[in-house]
Coordinates of C-alpha atoms in Angstrom, one line a residue:
M1 CA 0.2 0.0 -0.1
D2 CA 2.8 2.5 0.9
S3 CA 4.6 2.0 -2.4
S4 CA 1.5 2.4 -4.4
G5 CA 0.5 5.5 -2.4
E6 CA 4.0 6.9 -3.2
K7 CA 3.6 6.3 -6.7
E8 CA 0.1 8.0 -6.9
S9 CA 1.4 11.0 -5.0
T10 CA 4.6 11.4 -7.2
T11 CA 2.4 11.3 -10.3
D12 CA 0.2 14.1 -9.1
K13 CA 2.9 16.3 -8.2
Q14 CA 4.5 15.8 -11.5
R15 CA 1.1 16.8 -13.2
L16 CA 1.1 19.9 -10.9
E17 CA 4.6 20.9 -11.9
S18 CA 4.1 20.6 -15.6
V19 CA 0.9 22.6 -15.6
R20 CA 1.8 25.3 -13.0
P21 CA 4.7 27.0 -15.1
T22 CA 2.4 27.5 -18.3
K23 CA -0.3 29.1 -16.0
V24 CA 2.0 31.5 -14.4
E25 CA 3.6 32.6 -17.6
S26 CA 0.3 33.0 -19.4
S27 CA -1.0 35.2 -16.5
G28 CA 2.0 37.2 -16.5
E29 CA 2.0 37.9 -20.1
Q30 CA -1.8 39.0 -20.0
R31 CA -1.2 41.4 -17.1
R32 CA 1.8 43.0 -19.0
A33 CA -0.5 43.4 -22.1
S34 CA -3.2 44.8 -20.3
S35 CA -1.0 47.2 -18.7
S36 CA 0.4 48.5 -21.8
L37 CA -3.1 48.9 -23.3
L38 CA -4.3 51.0 -20.4
L39 CA -1.3 53.3 -20.7
T40 CA -1.5 53.9 -24.4
A41 CA -5.1 54.0 -25.2
P42 CA -7.1 54.4 -21.9
R43 CA -10.5 55.0 -23.5
L44 CA -10.8 52.0 -25.8
S45 CA -13.1 49.2 -24.8
P46 CA -11.4 46.2 -23.5
Q47 CA -10.9 43.4 -26.4
P48 CA -12.6 40.1 -26.2
P49 CA -10.6 37.2 -25.0
P50 CA -8.4 35.4 -27.7
Q51 CA -10.1 32.5 -29.1
Q52 CA -8.8 29.2 -29.8
P53 CA -6.8 29.2 -33.3
Q54 CA -9.2 26.3 -34.7
Q55 CA -12.1 28.5 -34.3
H56 CA -11.0 31.0 -36.8
Q57 CA -10.5 28.6 -39.6
D58 CA -13.9 28.7 -41.0
K59 CA -16.9 30.8 -39.6
R60 CA -19.6 29.3 -41.8
P61 CA -22.1 26.9 -40.1
H62 CA -21.8 23.2 -40.5
R63 CA -24.2 21.7 -43.4
S64 CA -26.1 19.7 -40.7
Q65 CA -26.8 22.8 -38.7
S66 CA -28.1 24.5 -41.8
A67 CA -30.6 21.6 -42.5
N68 CA -31.6 21.6 -38.9
S69 CA -32.5 25.2 -39.1
N70 CA -34.6 24.8 -42.1
K71 CA -36.6 21.9 -40.4
M72 CA -37.4 24.3 -37.5
K73 CA -38.6 26.9 -39.9
G74 CA -40.8 24.4 -41.4
L75 CA -42.5 23.4 -38.4
F76 CA -43.8 27.0 -37.7
K77 CA -45.0 27.7 -41.3
S78 CA -48.8 27.6 -41.7
K79 CA -50.7 24.7 -43.4
P80 CA -53.2 25.1 -46.4
R81 CA -56.8 25.1 -44.7
T82 CA -58.9 22.2 -45.7
P83 CA -62.7 23.1 -46.5
A84 CA -63.7 21.8 -43.1
D85 CA -61.3 24.1 -41.5
I86 CA -62.6 27.1 -43.3
V87 CA -66.1 26.0 -42.1
R88 CA -65.3 25.9 -38.4
Q89 CA -63.3 29.4 -38.5
T90 CA -66.3 30.7 -40.4
R91 CA -68.6 29.3 -37.7
D92 CA -66.4 31.0 -34.9
L93 CA -66.6 34.2 -36.6
L94 CA -70.3 34.1 -37.1
V95 CA -70.6 33.3 -33.2
Y96 CA -68.6 36.3 -32.8
A97 CA -70.6 38.4 -35.2
Q98 CA -73.7 37.3 -33.3
R99 CA -72.4 38.0 -29.9
A100 CA -70.2 41.1 -30.6
P101 CA -71.9 44.5 -29.9
D102 CA -72.6 47.0 -33.0
S103 CA -69.7 48.9 -32.5
R104 CA -66.9 50.2 -35.1
E105 CA -64.0 49.1 -33.1
S106 CA -61.0 48.0 -35.1
K107 CA -61.1 44.4 -33.6
R108 CA -64.7 44.0 -34.9
E109 CA -64.0 45.5 -38.3
E110 CA -61.0 42.9 -38.5
K111 CA -63.1 39.9 -37.5
M112 CA -65.9 41.0 -40.0
S113 CA -63.5 41.5 -42.7
E114 CA -62.1 38.0 -42.1
L115 CA -65.8 36.5 -42.1
C116 CA -66.6 37.9 -45.6
K117 CA -63.4 36.6 -46.8
N118 CA -64.2 33.1 -45.5
I119 CA -67.8 33.1 -47.0
R120 CA -66.3 34.1 -50.4
E121 CA -63.8 31.2 -50.0
L122 CA -66.7 28.8 -49.4
K123 CA -68.2 30.0 -52.4
S124 CA -65.1 29.5 -54.5
I125 CA -64.9 26.0 -53.3
L126 CA -68.7 25.1 -54.1
Y127 CA -68.7 26.7 -57.5
G128 CA -65.0 26.8 -58.7
N129 CA -63.3 29.8 -59.8
S130 CA -61.6 31.1 -63.0
E131 CA -58.6 28.7 -62.4
S132 CA -60.3 25.5 -61.4
E133 CA -63.5 23.8 -61.3
P134 CA -65.1 22.6 -57.9
V135 CA -63.7 19.3 -56.7
S136 CA -66.5 16.8 -55.4
E137 CA -64.4 15.6 -52.6
A138 CA -63.9 19.1 -51.2
C139 CA -67.4 20.0 -51.6
A140 CA -68.6 16.8 -49.8
Q141 CA -66.2 17.7 -47.0
L142 CA -67.4 21.1 -46.8
T143 CA -71.1 20.3 -46.9
H144 CA -70.6 17.7 -44.1
E145 CA -69.0 20.2 -41.7
F146 CA -71.5 22.8 -42.6
F147 CA -74.5 20.7 -41.6
K148 CA -72.8 19.0 -38.7
E149 CA -73.2 22.1 -36.5
N150 CA -75.4 25.1 -36.8
T151 CA -73.4 26.8 -39.3
L152 CA -76.5 27.3 -41.6
R153 CA -78.5 28.8 -38.8
L154 CA -75.8 31.2 -37.7
L155 CA -75.2 32.4 -41.3
I156 CA -79.1 33.0 -41.8
T157 CA -79.5 34.9 -38.6
C158 CA -76.1 36.8 -39.2
L159 CA -76.8 37.7 -42.7
P160 CA -78.2 41.4 -42.0
K161 CA -74.7 42.1 -40.2
L162 CA -72.6 41.5 -43.5
N163 CA -71.8 43.7 -46.0
L164 CA -73.8 43.5 -49.6
E165 CA -71.2 41.5 -51.4
A166 CA -70.8 39.0 -48.4
R167 CA -74.7 38.5 -48.5
K168 CA -74.6 37.8 -52.1
D169 CA -71.9 35.2 -51.5
A170 CA -73.6 33.7 -48.6
T171 CA -77.0 33.5 -50.6
Q172 CA -75.2 31.4 -53.3
V173 CA -73.4 29.2 -50.6
V174 CA -76.8 28.4 -49.0
A175 CA -78.4 27.7 -52.4
N176 CA -75.5 25.4 -53.5
L177 CA -75.6 23.5 -50.4
Q178 CA -79.2 22.3 -50.9
R179 CA -78.2 20.3 -53.9
Q180 CA -74.8 19.1 -52.5
Q181 CA -74.8 15.1 -51.8
V182 CA -72.8 13.3 -49.1
Q183 CA -72.5 9.8 -49.7
S184 CA -75.3 10.2 -52.3
K185 CA -77.6 11.5 -49.8
L186 CA -79.0 15.3 -49.7
I187 CA -78.4 16.0 -46.0
A188 CA -79.5 19.5 -46.3
S189 CA -83.1 18.2 -46.4
D190 CA -82.5 16.1 -42.8
Y191 CA -80.9 19.2 -41.4
L192 CA -83.9 21.6 -42.5
E193 CA -86.5 19.4 -41.3
A194 CA -84.9 19.2 -37.7
N195 CA -84.5 23.0 -38.1
I196 CA -87.8 24.0 -40.0
D197 CA -88.2 27.3 -38.0
L198 CA -85.4 28.7 -40.2
M199 CA -88.3 28.8 -42.9
D200 CA -90.1 31.3 -40.9
I201 CA -87.1 33.6 -40.9
L202 CA -86.7 33.4 -44.6
I203 CA -90.4 33.9 -45.3
Q204 CA -90.6 37.1 -43.0
G205 CA -87.5 38.3 -44.7
Y206 CA -89.9 39.6 -47.5
G207 CA -90.7 42.2 -45.0
N208 CA -87.1 43.5 -45.0
T209 CA -86.1 45.6 -48.0
D210 CA -82.7 45.1 -47.5
M211 CA -82.9 41.4 -47.0
A212 CA -86.0 40.3 -49.0
L213 CA -84.3 39.3 -52.2
H214 CA -81.5 37.3 -50.4
Y215 CA -83.8 35.4 -48.2
G216 CA -86.2 34.9 -51.1
A217 CA -83.5 33.3 -53.3
M218 CA -82.5 31.0 -50.0
L219 CA -86.3 30.1 -49.6
R220 CA -86.8 29.1 -53.2
E221 CA -83.8 26.6 -52.9
C222 CA -84.8 25.2 -49.7
I223 CA -88.4 24.3 -50.9
R224 CA -86.7 22.0 -53.3
H225 CA -86.9 19.6 -50.5
Q226 CA -90.8 18.3 -50.5
S227 CA -90.9 18.2 -46.8
V228 CA -89.8 21.8 -46.4
A229 CA -92.3 22.9 -49.2
R230 CA -95.2 21.0 -47.3
Y231 CA -94.4 23.1 -44.1
V232 CA -94.4 26.4 -45.8
L233 CA -97.7 25.5 -47.7
E234 CA -99.5 24.4 -44.4
S235 CA -97.9 27.1 -42.3
E236 CA -99.8 30.4 -41.5
H237 CA -97.0 32.2 -43.6
M238 CA -98.7 31.0 -46.8
K239 CA -101.5 33.6 -46.5
K240 CA -98.6 36.3 -46.2
F241 CA -97.6 35.7 -50.0
F242 CA -100.8 37.3 -51.2
D243 CA -99.6 40.4 -49.3
Y244 CA -96.1 40.1 -50.6
I245 CA -96.9 39.8 -54.2
Q246 CA -98.5 43.2 -54.1
L247 CA -95.8 45.3 -52.4
P248 CA -95.0 48.3 -54.0
N249 CA -91.4 47.4 -54.4
F250 CA -91.6 45.8 -58.0
D251 CA -88.2 43.4 -57.5
I252 CA -89.5 42.1 -54.0
A253 CA -92.9 41.6 -55.3
A254 CA -91.7 39.7 -58.3
D255 CA -89.6 37.7 -56.3
A256 CA -92.2 36.8 -53.9
A257 CA -94.3 35.8 -57.1
A258 CA -91.8 33.6 -58.2
T259 CA -91.6 31.7 -54.8
F260 CA -95.2 31.4 -54.7
K261 CA -95.3 29.9 -58.1
E262 CA -92.5 27.5 -57.1
L263 CA -94.5 26.5 -54.2
L264 CA -97.7 25.8 -56.1
T265 CA -96.1 23.9 -59.0
R266 CA -92.9 21.9 -57.9
H267 CA -94.2 19.2 -55.8
K268 CA -97.4 17.7 -57.5
S269 CA -98.8 15.4 -55.0
T270 CA -98.1 17.8 -52.0
V271 CA -99.9 20.7 -53.9
A272 CA -102.9 18.7 -54.9
D273 CA -103.2 17.7 -51.3
F274 CA -102.9 21.3 -50.1
L275 CA -105.3 22.6 -52.5
S276 CA -108.1 20.2 -51.8
K277 CA -107.9 20.9 -47.9
N278 CA -107.6 24.6 -48.2
Y279 CA -109.7 25.3 -51.4
D280 CA -111.9 27.7 -49.9
W281 CA -109.7 30.2 -48.2
F282 CA -107.1 29.8 -50.9
F283 CA -109.1 30.6 -53.9
A284 CA -111.1 33.4 -52.2
E285 CA -107.7 35.2 -51.5
Y286 CA -106.6 34.3 -54.9
N287 CA -109.4 35.8 -56.7
S288 CA -109.8 38.8 -54.7
K289 CA -106.2 39.8 -54.4
L290 CA -104.5 38.5 -57.4
L291 CA -107.1 38.1 -60.3
E292 CA -108.9 41.3 -59.1
S293 CA -105.9 43.0 -58.1
P294 CA -105.5 46.8 -59.4
N295 CA -102.0 45.9 -60.4
Y296 CA -101.6 44.9 -64.3
I297 CA -98.4 42.8 -63.5
T298 CA -100.2 40.8 -60.6
R299 CA -103.4 40.2 -62.7
R300 CA -101.3 38.9 -65.6
Q301 CA -99.1 36.7 -63.5
A302 CA -102.2 35.4 -61.5
V303 CA -104.2 34.4 -64.6
K304 CA -101.3 32.6 -66.1
L305 CA -100.4 30.7 -63.1
L306 CA -104.2 29.8 -62.7
G307 CA -103.9 27.7 -65.9
D308 CA -100.6 25.9 -64.7
I309 CA -102.6 25.0 -61.4
L310 CA -105.7 23.8 -63.1
L311 CA -104.2 22.1 -66.1
D312 CA -102.0 19.9 -64.1
R313 CA -103.3 16.4 -64.1
S314 CA -102.8 16.1 -60.1
N315 CA -105.3 19.0 -59.8
S316 CA -108.0 17.5 -62.0
A317 CA -110.5 17.4 -58.9
V318 CA -109.4 21.0 -58.0
M319 CA -110.2 22.1 -61.8
T320 CA -113.4 20.5 -61.7
R321 CA -114.6 22.1 -58.7
Y322 CA -113.1 25.6 -60.0
V323 CA -114.8 25.6 -63.2
S324 CA -118.3 24.8 -61.7
S325 CA -118.3 28.0 -60.0
R326 CA -120.2 31.0 -61.4
D327 CA -118.3 33.5 -59.3
N328 CA -115.1 32.2 -60.9
L329 CA -116.3 32.3 -64.5
R330 CA -117.5 36.1 -63.8
I331 CA -114.1 37.0 -62.9
L332 CA -112.5 35.4 -66.0
M333 CA -115.0 36.9 -68.2
N334 CA -114.2 40.4 -66.6
L335 CA -110.5 39.8 -67.5
L336 CA -111.5 39.2 -71.1
R337 CA -112.5 43.1 -71.1
E338 CA -108.7 44.1 -70.3
S339 CA -107.1 46.3 -72.6
S340 CA -104.1 44.0 -72.5
K341 CA -104.1 41.4 -75.3
S342 CA -101.8 39.2 -73.2
I343 CA -104.3 39.2 -70.4
Q344 CA -107.3 38.7 -72.6
I345 CA -105.4 35.6 -74.3
E346 CA -104.7 34.0 -70.9
A347 CA -108.2 34.7 -69.6
F348 CA -109.7 33.5 -72.6
H349 CA -108.3 29.8 -72.6
R350 CA -108.9 29.7 -69.0
S351 CA -112.6 30.5 -69.6
Q352 CA -112.7 27.6 -72.1
L353 CA -111.9 25.2 -69.3
F354 CA -115.5 26.1 -68.1
A355 CA -116.8 25.0 -71.5
A356 CA -115.1 21.9 -71.6
N357 CA -116.5 20.8 -68.3
Q358 CA -118.7 17.8 -69.2
N359 CA -120.8 18.4 -66.0
K360 CA -121.5 22.1 -66.3
P361 CA -124.2 23.4 -63.8
A362 CA -127.1 25.2 -65.4
D363 CA -125.8 28.9 -64.4
I364 CA -122.6 28.1 -66.2
V365 CA -124.4 27.1 -69.3
S366 CA -126.6 30.0 -69.4
I367 CA -123.6 32.2 -69.1
L368 CA -121.7 30.6 -71.8
V369 CA -124.5 30.7 -74.1
A370 CA -125.3 34.3 -73.6
N371 CA -121.7 35.0 -74.4
R372 CA -121.0 32.5 -77.2
S373 CA -120.9 35.0 -80.0
K374 CA -118.6 37.4 -78.2
L375 CA -116.3 34.5 -77.1
L376 CA -116.2 33.1 -80.7
R377 CA -115.5 36.5 -82.2
L378 CA -112.8 37.2 -79.7
F379 CA -111.3 33.8 -80.3
A380 CA -111.1 34.3 -84.1
D381 CA -109.4 37.8 -83.6
F382 CA -106.3 36.3 -81.7
K383 CA -103.0 36.6 -83.8
I384 CA -100.8 34.0 -82.1
D385 CA -97.1 34.2 -83.0
K386 CA -94.5 31.5 -82.7
E387 CA -93.5 32.6 -79.0
D388 CA -96.9 31.7 -77.5
E389 CA -96.5 28.1 -78.0
Q390 CA -98.3 27.5 -74.6
F391 CA -101.4 29.3 -75.8
E392 CA -101.4 26.8 -79.1
A393 CA -101.2 23.9 -76.6
D394 CA -104.1 25.1 -74.5
K395 CA -106.1 25.9 -77.8
A396 CA -105.5 22.3 -78.8
Q397 CA -106.6 21.1 -75.3
V398 CA -109.8 22.9 -75.6
F399 CA -110.5 21.5 -79.1
L400 CA -109.8 18.1 -77.8
S401 CA -112.1 18.7 -75.0
S402 CA -114.9 19.7 -77.5
A403 CA -114.4 16.5 -79.5
V404 CA -114.4 14.2 -76.6
D405 CA -117.9 15.9 -75.5
A406 CA -119.2 15.3 -79.0
A407 CA -117.9 11.7 -79.3
K408 CA -119.3 10.7 -76.0
K409 CA -122.6 12.1 -76.9
A410 CA -122.8 10.3 -80.1
G411 CA -121.5 7.0 -78.3
Q412 CA -124.6 7.1 -76.4
I413 CA -126.7 7.0 -79.4
I414 CA -124.5 4.2 -80.8
R415 CA -124.8 2.2 -77.6
K416 CA -128.6 2.4 -77.6
G417 CA -128.9 1.4 -81.3
F418 CA -126.4 -1.4 -81.0
Y419 CA -128.9 -3.5 -79.2
E420 CA -132.0 -2.4 -81.1
T421 CA -133.1 -3.5 -84.6
K422 CA -131.4 -1.5 -87.2
H423 CA -132.8 0.1 -90.4
V424 CA -130.0 -0.4 -92.9
E425 CA -129.3 1.3 -96.3
H426 CA -126.7 0.2 -99.0
K427 CA -124.2 2.9 -100.1
S428 CA -122.6 0.4 -102.2
Q429 CA -122.4 -3.5 -102.4
V430 CA -120.4 -3.8 -99.2
D431 CA -120.9 -0.5 -97.5
L432 CA -124.1 0.1 -95.3
V433 CA -125.5 3.2 -93.7
T434 CA -127.9 3.3 -90.7
E435 CA -130.0 5.9 -89.0
T436 CA -127.5 5.9 -86.1
D437 CA -124.8 7.0 -88.7
K438 CA -126.8 9.7 -89.7
A439 CA -128.0 10.9 -86.2
C440 CA -124.6 10.8 -84.8
E441 CA -123.1 13.0 -87.6
D442 CA -125.9 15.6 -87.2
L443 CA -125.4 15.7 -83.4
I444 CA -121.6 16.0 -83.8
F445 CA -121.6 18.8 -86.5
N446 CA -124.3 20.8 -84.7
D447 CA -122.1 20.9 -81.4
L448 CA -118.9 21.7 -83.1
K449 CA -120.4 24.2 -85.6
Q450 CA -121.8 26.1 -82.4
L451 CA -118.6 26.2 -80.8
Y452 CA -116.5 26.9 -84.0
P453 CA -118.7 28.5 -86.6
T454 CA -115.6 29.6 -89.0
H455 CA -114.3 26.1 -89.0
K456 CA -114.7 23.7 -92.0
F457 CA -116.3 20.3 -91.7
I458 CA -115.9 17.0 -93.5
G459 CA -118.1 14.0 -92.7
E460 CA -118.6 10.6 -94.1
E461 CA -122.3 10.9 -94.6
T462 CA -122.8 14.5 -95.8
T463 CA -119.7 15.3 -97.4
A464 CA -119.2 11.9 -99.2
A465 CA -122.7 12.1 -100.4
N466 CA -122.0 15.2 -102.1
G467 CA -118.6 14.2 -103.4
V468 CA -116.6 17.0 -101.8
T469 CA -113.6 16.3 -99.7
E470 CA -111.3 19.0 -100.4
L471 CA -108.8 19.7 -97.3
T472 CA -107.6 23.3 -97.1
D473 CA -105.3 25.1 -94.6
D474 CA -108.3 26.2 -92.5
H475 CA -109.2 24.4 -89.3
T476 CA -111.1 21.4 -90.5
W477 CA -113.2 18.7 -88.6
I478 CA -113.3 15.3 -90.3
V479 CA -115.7 13.1 -88.8
D480 CA -116.8 9.5 -89.1
P481 CA -119.8 9.2 -86.9
L482 CA -119.8 5.5 -86.9
D483 CA -116.7 3.7 -88.2
G484 CA -117.4 0.1 -88.5
T485 CA -121.0 0.3 -89.6
T486 CA -121.0 -3.4 -90.8
N487 CA -119.9 -4.6 -87.6
F488 CA -122.7 -2.3 -85.8
V489 CA -125.3 -4.0 -88.1
H490 CA -124.2 -7.5 -87.1
G491 CA -123.7 -6.9 -83.5
F492 CA -119.9 -7.0 -83.6
P493 CA -118.5 -4.7 -81.1
F494 CA -115.6 -3.2 -83.0
V495 CA -117.4 0.2 -83.7
C496 CA -116.2 3.7 -82.9
V497 CA -116.8 7.3 -83.3
S498 CA -113.8 9.1 -85.2
I499 CA -113.2 12.8 -84.8
G500 CA -109.9 14.5 -86.2
L501 CA -109.1 18.2 -86.5
T502 CA -106.5 19.4 -88.9
I503 CA -104.6 22.7 -88.8
G504 CA -102.8 23.7 -91.8
K505 CA -103.8 20.2 -93.3
I506 CA -101.6 18.5 -90.5
P507 CA -103.8 16.3 -88.2
T508 CA -103.7 18.0 -84.8
V509 CA -106.4 16.6 -82.7
G510 CA -107.8 12.9 -82.7
V511 CA -110.4 11.1 -80.8
V512 CA -111.6 7.7 -81.3
Y513 CA -114.3 6.4 -78.8
N514 CA -115.5 2.8 -78.8
P515 CA -118.8 3.1 -76.8
I516 CA -119.6 -0.6 -76.5
I517 CA -116.5 -1.4 -74.7
D518 CA -116.1 2.1 -73.4
E519 CA -112.7 2.8 -74.7
L520 CA -111.7 6.4 -75.5
F521 CA -108.5 7.0 -77.6
T522 CA -107.2 10.7 -77.7
G523 CA -104.0 12.5 -79.0
I524 CA -102.9 16.1 -79.5
R525 CA -99.8 16.7 -81.9
G526 CA -96.9 17.2 -79.6
G527 CA -98.9 16.3 -76.5
G528 CA -99.0 12.3 -76.5
A529 CA -101.5 9.6 -77.0
F530 CA -103.7 8.1 -74.3
L531 CA -106.5 5.5 -73.8
N532 CA -109.0 6.4 -71.0
G533 CA -106.5 9.1 -69.9
N534 CA -103.4 6.7 -69.6
P535 CA -100.5 7.2 -71.8
I536 CA -100.1 4.4 -74.5
K537 CA -97.3 3.6 -76.8
V538 CA -96.6 1.2 -79.9
S539 CA -95.3 -2.5 -79.4
S540 CA -91.5 -3.2 -79.3
K541 CA -91.9 -6.3 -81.9
N542 CA -88.8 -6.0 -84.3
E543 CA -89.7 -9.0 -86.4
L544 CA -92.3 -9.4 -89.3
V545 CA -92.8 -13.1 -88.7
K546 CA -93.7 -12.5 -85.0
S547 CA -95.8 -9.6 -85.6
L548 CA -99.8 -9.3 -85.7
L549 CA -100.9 -7.7 -88.8
A550 CA -104.4 -6.1 -89.3
T551 CA -105.9 -5.5 -92.7
E552 CA -109.2 -5.6 -94.6
V553 CA -110.2 -6.9 -98.2
R554 CA -113.5 -5.9 -99.0
S555 CA -116.0 -7.7 -96.4
I556 CA -113.5 -10.1 -95.1
R557 CA -111.9 -8.3 -92.0
M558 CA -110.1 -8.5 -89.0
S559 CA -111.8 -5.7 -86.8
G560 CA -113.8 -3.8 -89.6
S561 CA -112.8 -0.4 -88.3
C562 CA -110.0 1.6 -89.7
A563 CA -109.7 4.1 -86.7
L564 CA -109.7 1.2 -84.4
N565 CA -106.8 -0.6 -86.1
L566 CA -104.8 2.6 -85.9
C567 CA -105.5 2.7 -82.2
G568 CA -104.6 -0.6 -82.0
I569 CA -101.2 0.0 -83.4
A570 CA -101.1 2.9 -80.9
C571 CA -101.7 0.9 -77.7
G572 CA -99.3 -2.0 -78.8
R573 CA -102.1 -4.4 -79.4
I574 CA -101.5 -4.7 -83.2
D575 CA -97.9 -4.7 -84.6
L576 CA -98.6 -3.7 -88.3
F577 CA -101.7 -2.3 -90.1
Y578 CA -102.2 -2.0 -93.9
E579 CA -105.3 -1.2 -95.9
L580 CA -106.1 0.1 -99.4
G581 CA -109.2 1.6 -100.7
F582 CA -110.8 2.6 -97.6
G583 CA -113.9 5.1 -97.4
G584 CA -112.2 8.3 -97.2
P585 CA -110.2 10.9 -94.6
W586 CA -112.9 10.4 -92.0
D587 CA -111.5 6.9 -91.4
V588 CA -107.9 7.6 -90.6
A589 CA -108.2 11.7 -89.4
G590 CA -108.6 10.9 -85.9
G591 CA -106.5 7.7 -85.5
A592 CA -103.6 9.3 -87.5
V593 CA -102.8 11.7 -84.5
I594 CA -103.0 9.1 -81.9
V595 CA -100.9 6.5 -83.7
T596 CA -98.3 9.2 -84.3
E597 CA -98.2 10.6 -80.7
A598 CA -97.7 6.8 -79.5
G599 CA -94.8 6.5 -81.4
G600 CA -96.0 4.7 -84.7
S601 CA -94.6 5.2 -88.1
G602 CA -94.9 4.0 -91.6
K603 CA -96.1 5.6 -95.0
E604 CA -97.4 9.1 -95.0
F605 CA -100.9 9.0 -93.8
G606 CA -102.1 11.2 -96.4
I607 CA -105.6 11.4 -95.3
T608 CA -107.0 12.5 -98.4
S609 CA -105.7 9.2 -100.0
Q610 CA -107.1 6.0 -99.8
R611 CA -104.1 4.1 -98.6
V612 CA -102.7 3.9 -95.1
A613 CA -99.9 1.6 -93.5
A614 CA -98.6 1.9 -89.9
S615 CA -96.6 0.1 -87.6
N616 CA -94.1 0.4 -84.7
P617 CA -90.7 2.1 -85.8
L618 CA -88.8 -1.1 -85.3
L619 CA -90.8 -2.7 -88.3
K620 CA -91.2 0.4 -90.4
D621 CA -88.4 -0.4 -92.9
A622 CA -89.1 -3.9 -93.3
F623 CA -92.9 -3.4 -93.7
V624 CA -92.8 -0.5 -96.0
E625 CA -90.2 -2.4 -98.2
V626 CA -92.9 -5.3 -98.5
H627 CA -95.7 -3.0 -99.7
K628 CA -93.7 -1.0 -102.2

């Protein structure tokens, strides 16, 4: 132990000895240098201590240090905001706007400016911009976040606090969100059902001049959802629209009228249910406040919308009730005295719905009879241009109703005579005529001539007997009062009344009625073909060998009625029909419109010729080729 301790002590002493002289020498040199500097330049600041030589070789930071520095900077750089982020920030700002007092403090102005910027950014995501189209994933993310919390409610209630441009942007955002789908579902509908009171805010917005157009546009988009529209229709607010439409501010009144029309025309079944339950008060308000309004624009819009409501198939029961009222007819007759031609036109073809009613009350009949000549004179004077296609369609509907009325009256005579002994005359060896033919033609011509005294008429019994069948551009009624007379005589139930109307030599309206089996075929050019009110179309057969052909050769026949054969094509019972040498245009005038509107085709009908070929379009080429 002593020797090791001795060695340890010796070593320590050696270390101390080797270190001490260096420290003393260095300390002495520093003191001398310091004294010298103080004597020669006492005002200079002391120099920093000398650094080690290796530190002066390169002052640039090491490469690894530079990389670490860049990484640190990246950690503090702001990331791009996602659509959900923007919605959340917008929500926070809307909460601030709702709670903050109306002051002009710089903080509030800064927040509101940021809010407006966010709303504009939301609009850009949903609609795209000049540089890019909207991205569906971003839109879905935005929509989901928007409806997850009460952002829509906040945006609607805070709208008055925004500037004009931000209001416009917000209106477009709300409108677009109603159409956005998340996982193939319109989630806006569910949100609005749970927050249906928002509709109260939007409707009452029409009372605020600054907000009316923005809230009105939002409301129209929200009622795209049927449940929302039903709420508005059934709410007390519905009655307020009759006042909003008459507001002195034209823009607001027009916007309210647009929303009112949307409510009454978009969701058919909902509207029909509403009108049925609320008929009395609704039409009392409609007549007194809109149709009899002192404002010309209101009257014009109201009479046009009335047609849209009454002519909709879903509202057939409502129409029947409306056209049975003497007071309603009186209002429309007064509108016929308007100086405005457009109101006259609209009122006229609405009044014709009263005439077309098959169960007209006696007081309605008396008014129509008393004013018949005036109505027909007014009708003849109307000059319709190409822009008023709706009016032309409504006129065709009136013509059709008149033809159906006449056909059903004639059908009663045919049905009665079908089961009785017939008095038969021979027009030729194979053509027969009965008292029923003549009675039906007289009835049809008398009814139609009373309604349309300026129109031309071609009938099988009278015109054919005189040998005159010239077809002109005038409105021309072509009538076969009893197509299938031979069947009628022999008790074969394929008989019908056929009534067609040509305008400019073009078949426009067609009615074929079989009273024995009570089948009514109707068609309007451009308006479709129907059997007892149900749409019909031709068959889909595409091979001649598998098709059912109808034709006639003298008295050897399949059905014995050219008009019914055409209707058979129209409803798909028959695939092909060909006949040569039939009686005249009265045999095909009614069926021609019906088969065409059902999608049938073939040779040109040429209703003044005596050749007809018809089929579904799939068989057309092969069929025509065979009969060239």
